[in-house]
Amino acid sequence: MIQNVYINGLSGVSAQPTFDETFLNGNIQEPAAVYKKGVEPEYKQFLNPTASRRFSRLIKMSLVAAQKSIAMADGVMPEAIITGTGLGCLEDTEKFLAALIENNESMLSPTAFIQSTHNTISGQIAMMITCYHPNYTYSNRYFTFESSLLDGILMLQDNSCKHVMVNAADEVTPSVHTIIKRMHLWDRNECIDQRTNMPVTIGEGVMSMMISAEKKNSSLAKIKAYKLIYKLPAESTIEEQLKRFLKEASLSVSDIDAVVLGMNGDPSNDCYYEPVRSVFKDSTQLVYKHLFGESFTASSFAYWLGAQIIRTKKVIPSCVLSDKNRAPKHILVYNQFRGKYHSFCLLADVEV
């Protein structure tokens, strides 16, 4: 059980119009590319045009999302910037490797190499807002965003920080998409729950969240409980773990109004969600990867979705697997990957 952690700022750039939040009003985008490419905002409204020419798409998306997240949190300066990214700045990595080959490993510009490192995103955000506090990065497979959020929560719990920015960022390039398809990973033309209107492919996007131990008028939701399990303990089931998790938060299964599941259409992955769906058969069941795509940090949009549903008191119809028409006061976010990397997060209305 953790002390309440409030989400005071939240912004995302994704394959859907999440930055301007028209997605919440039913504006659903169908991908124009073979993978789910980010719907980018008009950068000149937020970034210096001269400086932004040096930045890759992923960095620009991260900078504008961070700006909006801070603005929503009343402009407070984060005392730590933590970013989770699975593959880092792929576009700059490709530029550097291509130049390496074309120039026979000589006369290379260091810019693309410097901006291709995983920690570039946190560093650029810190420079943009003139933040002298720590900034660092997690790259931890399917716990990438979850590890970043856990670190931020722990900082608030031990009072080492009052305000923490937690980010998630991953991008896709045509060559990476080709490699992913060749590996038969994430992009196999499979559909969630075998529903043809819910196909899942690889996606990209960034999400920025300002969390604090302080409740504000701008608070969207609160994180009431949080837990990560890499592998289930021997002779334990996911149902037992979930019920124990809720009991520690002084809640029961019947208190959960909605559950957000990280199903991606892969039968070897989604079979692990079936026991959870049975446990929460009386709760509204939601999915999101058919809209935002699959990636190492795709789960960050489950948190974005859950917090926005609590804030607006509206369930997005395109995300619904099973609708029980319950007022969303408690939402459970559950993600896993093929029986490992289990993450539970209990989101609640700030007034509950």
Coordinates of C-alpha atoms in Angstrom, one line a residue:
M1 CA 0.0 0.0 0.0
I2 CA 1.4 3.4 -1.0
Q3 CA 0.4 6.8 0.1
N4 CA -1.7 8.5 -2.5
V5 CA 0.2 9.8 -5.5
Y6 CA -1.6 12.3 -7.6
I7 CA -1.4 12.7 -11.4
N8 CA -1.4 16.5 -11.8
G9 CA -0.3 16.7 -15.4
L10 CA -0.7 14.3 -18.3
S11 CA 0.0 14.6 -22.0
G12 CA 0.7 12.2 -24.9
V13 CA 1.5 12.2 -28.5
S14 CA 0.4 8.9 -30.1
A15 CA -1.1 7.2 -33.1
Q16 CA -4.4 8.9 -32.0
P17 CA -5.1 12.6 -31.5
T18 CA -4.3 12.4 -27.8
F19 CA -2.2 15.6 -27.6
D20 CA -5.3 17.8 -28.4
E21 CA -7.5 15.3 -26.6
T22 CA -10.0 15.1 -29.4
F23 CA -9.6 11.3 -29.1
L24 CA -11.7 11.5 -26.0
N25 CA -14.6 12.9 -28.0
G26 CA -14.5 10.0 -30.5
N27 CA -11.9 11.3 -33.0
I28 CA -10.3 8.0 -34.0
Q29 CA -7.5 7.9 -36.5
E30 CA -7.0 5.0 -39.0
P31 CA -3.3 4.5 -39.6
A32 CA -2.1 5.9 -43.0
A33 CA 1.1 3.9 -42.8
V34 CA 1.6 0.2 -42.3
Y35 CA 2.3 0.8 -38.7
K36 CA 0.8 3.2 -36.1
K37 CA 2.7 6.4 -36.6
G38 CA 2.4 9.3 -34.2
V39 CA -0.1 12.1 -34.9
E40 CA 2.4 15.0 -34.4
P41 CA 1.3 18.5 -33.3
E42 CA 2.3 21.8 -35.0
Y43 CA 5.8 22.1 -33.4
K44 CA 6.3 25.7 -34.2
Q45 CA 3.7 26.6 -31.6
F46 CA 5.7 25.1 -28.8
L47 CA 9.4 24.9 -29.9
N48 CA 11.9 27.3 -31.3
P49 CA 12.0 26.5 -35.0
T50 CA 15.8 27.0 -35.3
A51 CA 16.5 24.7 -32.4
S52 CA 13.9 22.1 -33.3
R53 CA 15.5 21.5 -36.8
R54 CA 18.3 19.6 -35.0
F55 CA 15.9 17.3 -33.1
S56 CA 14.5 14.0 -34.3
R57 CA 10.7 13.4 -34.3
L58 CA 10.9 11.4 -31.0
I59 CA 12.7 14.2 -29.2
K60 CA 10.2 16.9 -30.5
M61 CA 7.3 14.7 -29.5
S62 CA 8.8 14.3 -26.0
L63 CA 9.5 18.0 -25.6
V64 CA 5.9 19.2 -26.5
A65 CA 4.4 16.4 -24.3
A66 CA 6.6 17.5 -21.4
Q67 CA 5.7 21.1 -21.9
K68 CA 2.0 20.4 -21.8
S69 CA 2.2 18.1 -18.8
I70 CA 4.1 20.8 -16.8
A71 CA 1.5 23.4 -17.8
M72 CA -1.3 21.2 -16.6
A73 CA 0.5 20.8 -13.3
D74 CA 0.4 24.6 -12.8
G75 CA 3.9 25.0 -14.2
V76 CA 5.8 23.4 -11.2
M77 CA 9.4 22.5 -11.8
P78 CA 9.9 18.7 -11.5
E79 CA 12.6 17.6 -9.0
A80 CA 13.4 14.6 -11.2
I81 CA 12.9 13.7 -14.8
I82 CA 12.6 9.9 -15.4
T83 CA 12.1 8.5 -18.9
G84 CA 11.4 5.0 -20.0
T85 CA 12.3 4.0 -23.6
G86 CA 12.7 0.6 -25.0
L87 CA 14.7 1.3 -28.2
G88 CA 15.7 5.0 -27.7
C89 CA 16.1 7.4 -30.6
L90 CA 16.1 5.0 -33.5
E91 CA 16.0 7.7 -36.2
D92 CA 19.2 9.3 -35.0
T93 CA 20.8 5.9 -34.5
E94 CA 20.1 5.0 -38.2
K95 CA 21.5 8.4 -39.4
F96 CA 24.7 7.8 -37.5
L97 CA 25.1 4.2 -38.7
A98 CA 24.4 5.2 -42.3
A99 CA 26.9 8.0 -42.2
L100 CA 29.4 5.6 -40.7
I101 CA 29.1 3.3 -43.7
E102 CA 28.9 6.1 -46.3
N103 CA 32.0 7.9 -45.0
N104 CA 34.1 4.8 -44.4
E105 CA 34.2 5.5 -40.7
S106 CA 35.9 8.9 -41.1
M107 CA 34.8 12.6 -41.1
L108 CA 31.7 11.9 -39.0
S109 CA 29.4 14.5 -37.4
P110 CA 28.9 13.6 -33.8
T111 CA 25.4 15.2 -33.6
A112 CA 23.4 12.1 -34.6
F113 CA 25.5 9.9 -32.3
I114 CA 25.0 12.3 -29.3
Q115 CA 21.2 12.4 -29.9
S116 CA 20.9 8.7 -30.5
T117 CA 21.6 7.7 -26.9
H118 CA 18.7 6.6 -24.7
N119 CA 19.2 9.4 -22.2
T120 CA 18.9 12.2 -24.8
I121 CA 15.2 12.6 -24.2
S122 CA 15.5 13.3 -20.4
G123 CA 18.4 15.5 -21.1
Q124 CA 16.7 17.6 -23.7
I125 CA 13.6 18.1 -21.5
A126 CA 15.9 19.2 -18.6
M127 CA 17.6 21.7 -20.9
M128 CA 14.3 23.0 -22.3
I129 CA 12.9 23.8 -18.9
T130 CA 16.2 24.6 -17.2
C131 CA 15.9 21.9 -14.7
Y132 CA 19.1 21.2 -12.7
H133 CA 17.6 18.2 -10.8
P134 CA 18.5 14.6 -11.8
N135 CA 17.3 13.2 -15.1
Y136 CA 17.9 9.6 -16.2
T137 CA 16.4 6.8 -18.2
Y138 CA 15.2 3.2 -17.9
S139 CA 15.3 0.7 -20.7
N140 CA 14.0 -2.5 -19.1
R141 CA 12.1 -4.5 -21.8
Y142 CA 8.4 -4.8 -20.8
F143 CA 9.0 -3.1 -17.5
T144 CA 10.5 0.0 -19.1
F145 CA 7.7 2.5 -18.3
E146 CA 6.7 0.6 -15.2
S147 CA 10.2 0.9 -13.7
S148 CA 10.3 4.6 -14.4
L149 CA 6.9 5.1 -12.7
L150 CA 8.0 2.9 -9.7
D151 CA 11.1 5.0 -9.2
G152 CA 9.0 8.2 -9.3
I153 CA 6.5 6.9 -6.8
L154 CA 9.3 5.8 -4.4
M155 CA 10.9 9.3 -4.6
L156 CA 7.6 10.8 -3.5
Q157 CA 7.1 8.2 -0.8
D158 CA 10.5 8.8 0.8
N159 CA 10.0 12.6 0.5
S160 CA 13.1 13.1 -1.5
C161 CA 11.0 14.9 -4.1
K162 CA 7.6 16.7 -4.2
H163 CA 7.1 16.7 -8.0
V164 CA 8.4 14.1 -10.5
M165 CA 8.0 13.9 -14.2
V166 CA 7.7 10.4 -15.6
N167 CA 7.9 9.9 -19.4
A168 CA 7.6 7.0 -21.9
A169 CA 8.9 7.3 -25.5
D170 CA 9.5 5.0 -28.4
E171 CA 9.5 5.5 -32.2
V172 CA 9.2 3.4 -35.3
T173 CA 11.1 3.7 -38.6
P174 CA 10.4 1.9 -41.8
S175 CA 13.5 -0.3 -41.4
V176 CA 12.7 -1.2 -37.8
H177 CA 9.1 -2.1 -38.9
T178 CA 10.6 -4.4 -41.6
I179 CA 12.8 -6.1 -39.0
I180 CA 9.9 -6.5 -36.6
K181 CA 7.7 -8.2 -39.3
R182 CA 10.6 -10.5 -40.3
M183 CA 10.9 -11.6 -36.6
H184 CA 7.1 -12.1 -36.5
L185 CA 7.0 -9.9 -33.4
W186 CA 4.1 -7.4 -32.6
D187 CA 3.0 -7.2 -36.2
R188 CA 1.3 -10.4 -37.3
N189 CA -2.1 -9.2 -38.4
E190 CA -3.7 -10.5 -35.3
C191 CA -6.8 -9.1 -33.6
I192 CA -7.7 -8.6 -29.9
D193 CA -10.3 -11.2 -28.9
Q194 CA -10.5 -12.2 -32.6
R195 CA -12.4 -9.0 -33.3
T196 CA -11.6 -7.8 -36.9
N197 CA -12.1 -4.2 -35.8
M198 CA -9.3 -4.5 -33.3
P199 CA -6.1 -5.4 -35.3
V200 CA -2.8 -4.7 -33.5
T201 CA 0.5 -3.6 -35.1
I202 CA 3.6 -1.9 -33.9
G203 CA 3.2 1.7 -32.8
E204 CA 5.0 4.7 -31.6
G205 CA 4.4 7.6 -29.3
V206 CA 5.4 9.5 -26.1
M207 CA 3.6 10.1 -22.8
S208 CA 4.5 12.5 -20.1
M209 CA 3.1 12.5 -16.6
M210 CA 3.6 14.8 -13.7
I211 CA 3.1 13.0 -10.4
S212 CA 3.1 14.5 -6.9
A213 CA 2.2 13.8 -3.3
E214 CA 0.2 17.0 -3.3
K215 CA -3.4 17.1 -4.4
K216 CA -4.3 20.1 -6.6
N217 CA -7.3 21.4 -8.4
S218 CA -5.7 20.2 -11.6
S219 CA -5.3 16.6 -10.4
L220 CA -6.7 14.1 -12.9
A221 CA -6.6 11.0 -10.8
K222 CA -4.6 9.3 -8.0
I223 CA -2.4 6.2 -8.0
K224 CA -3.8 4.3 -4.9
A225 CA -1.7 1.1 -5.3
Y226 CA 1.1 -0.2 -7.5
K227 CA 2.9 -3.5 -7.8
L228 CA 5.3 -5.2 -10.2
I229 CA 6.0 -8.9 -10.4
Y230 CA 8.5 -10.3 -12.9
K231 CA 7.4 -14.0 -12.5
L232 CA 4.6 -15.3 -10.4
P233 CA 5.7 -17.1 -7.2
A234 CA 5.6 -20.9 -7.4
E235 CA 2.1 -22.4 -6.8
S236 CA 0.6 -18.9 -7.1
T237 CA -2.0 -17.7 -9.6
I238 CA -2.7 -14.3 -11.1
E239 CA -6.1 -14.4 -9.6
E240 CA -4.6 -14.8 -6.1
Q241 CA -2.1 -12.0 -6.7
L242 CA -4.7 -9.6 -7.9
K243 CA -7.1 -10.3 -5.0
R244 CA -4.2 -9.9 -2.5
F245 CA -3.2 -6.6 -4.3
L246 CA -6.7 -5.2 -3.9
K247 CA -7.0 -6.4 -0.3
E248 CA -3.8 -4.5 0.6
A249 CA -5.5 -1.4 -0.9
S250 CA -8.6 -2.1 1.3
L251 CA -10.7 -3.0 -1.8
S252 CA -12.3 -6.0 -3.3
V253 CA -13.0 -7.2 -6.9
S254 CA -16.5 -5.7 -6.7
D255 CA -15.1 -2.2 -6.1
I256 CA -13.3 -2.2 -9.5
D257 CA -15.4 -0.3 -12.0
A258 CA -13.2 -0.9 -15.0
V259 CA -10.0 -2.8 -15.9
V260 CA -7.6 -1.8 -18.7
L261 CA -5.9 -4.8 -20.2
G262 CA -2.8 -4.9 -22.4
M263 CA -4.1 -7.6 -24.8
N264 CA -2.4 -7.5 -28.2
G265 CA -4.0 -10.2 -30.3
D266 CA -1.2 -12.7 -29.8
P267 CA -2.8 -16.0 -28.5
S268 CA 0.4 -16.9 -26.6
N269 CA 0.1 -13.6 -24.8
D270 CA -3.6 -13.0 -24.4
C271 CA -4.3 -16.4 -22.9
Y272 CA -2.9 -15.0 -19.6
Y273 CA -5.5 -12.3 -19.5
E274 CA -8.4 -14.8 -19.6
P275 CA -8.4 -15.6 -15.8
V276 CA -8.3 -11.8 -15.1
R277 CA -11.3 -11.2 -17.4
S278 CA -13.1 -14.0 -15.5
V279 CA -12.3 -12.4 -12.1
F280 CA -13.5 -8.9 -13.3
K281 CA -16.5 -10.2 -15.3
D282 CA -18.7 -7.5 -13.6
S283 CA -16.4 -4.7 -14.4
T284 CA -16.1 -2.8 -17.7
Q285 CA -13.2 -4.3 -19.7
L286 CA -11.1 -2.0 -21.9
V287 CA -8.2 -2.6 -24.3
Y288 CA -6.0 0.0 -26.1
K289 CA -3.2 -1.5 -28.2
H290 CA -5.4 -1.7 -31.4
L291 CA -5.5 2.1 -31.2
F292 CA -2.0 3.0 -30.0
G293 CA 0.0 0.0 -31.2
E294 CA 2.4 -2.3 -29.5
S295 CA 5.9 -1.4 -28.2
F296 CA 8.1 -1.7 -25.1
T297 CA 6.4 1.4 -23.7
A298 CA 2.9 0.9 -25.1
S299 CA 1.5 0.3 -21.5
S300 CA 2.0 4.0 -20.7
F301 CA -1.1 4.7 -22.8
A302 CA -3.1 2.4 -20.5
Y303 CA -2.3 4.8 -17.7
W304 CA -3.1 7.8 -19.9
L305 CA -6.4 6.2 -20.9
G306 CA -7.4 5.2 -17.3
A307 CA -6.6 8.6 -15.9
Q308 CA -8.5 10.4 -18.6
I309 CA -11.6 8.2 -18.1
I310 CA -11.6 9.0 -14.4
R311 CA -11.2 12.7 -15.1
T312 CA -13.9 12.9 -17.8
K313 CA -16.2 10.2 -16.3
K314 CA -16.6 8.9 -19.8
V315 CA -15.6 5.5 -21.3
I316 CA -14.2 5.6 -24.9
P317 CA -16.4 3.2 -26.9
S318 CA -13.7 2.1 -29.3
C319 CA -11.7 0.7 -26.3
V320 CA -14.6 -1.4 -24.9
L321 CA -14.5 -5.2 -24.8
S322 CA -17.3 -5.5 -22.3
D323 CA -19.3 -2.5 -21.0
K324 CA -21.0 -2.8 -17.6
N325 CA -22.1 0.9 -17.5
R326 CA -20.4 1.6 -14.2
A327 CA -19.3 5.1 -13.1
P328 CA -15.4 4.9 -13.3
K329 CA -14.2 5.6 -9.8
H330 CA -11.7 2.8 -9.5
I331 CA -9.8 1.5 -12.5
L332 CA -7.3 -1.3 -12.5
V333 CA -4.5 -1.3 -15.1
Y334 CA -3.1 -4.7 -15.7
N335 CA -0.3 -5.5 -18.2
Q336 CA 1.9 -8.5 -18.7
F337 CA 3.9 -10.2 -21.5
R338 CA 3.6 -14.0 -22.0
G339 CA 3.2 -14.8 -18.4
K340 CA 6.0 -12.5 -17.2
Y341 CA 6.4 -8.8 -16.4
H342 CA 3.1 -8.5 -14.5
S343 CA 2.2 -4.9 -13.5
F344 CA -0.8 -3.8 -11.4
C345 CA -1.8 -0.2 -10.9
L346 CA -4.9 1.0 -9.1
L347 CA -6.2 4.4 -10.4
A348 CA -8.9 6.2 -8.4
D349 CA -10.9 9.4 -8.5
V350 CA -9.2 12.1 -6.5
E351 CA -12.3 12.5 -4.4
V352 CA -12.6 8.8 -3.4

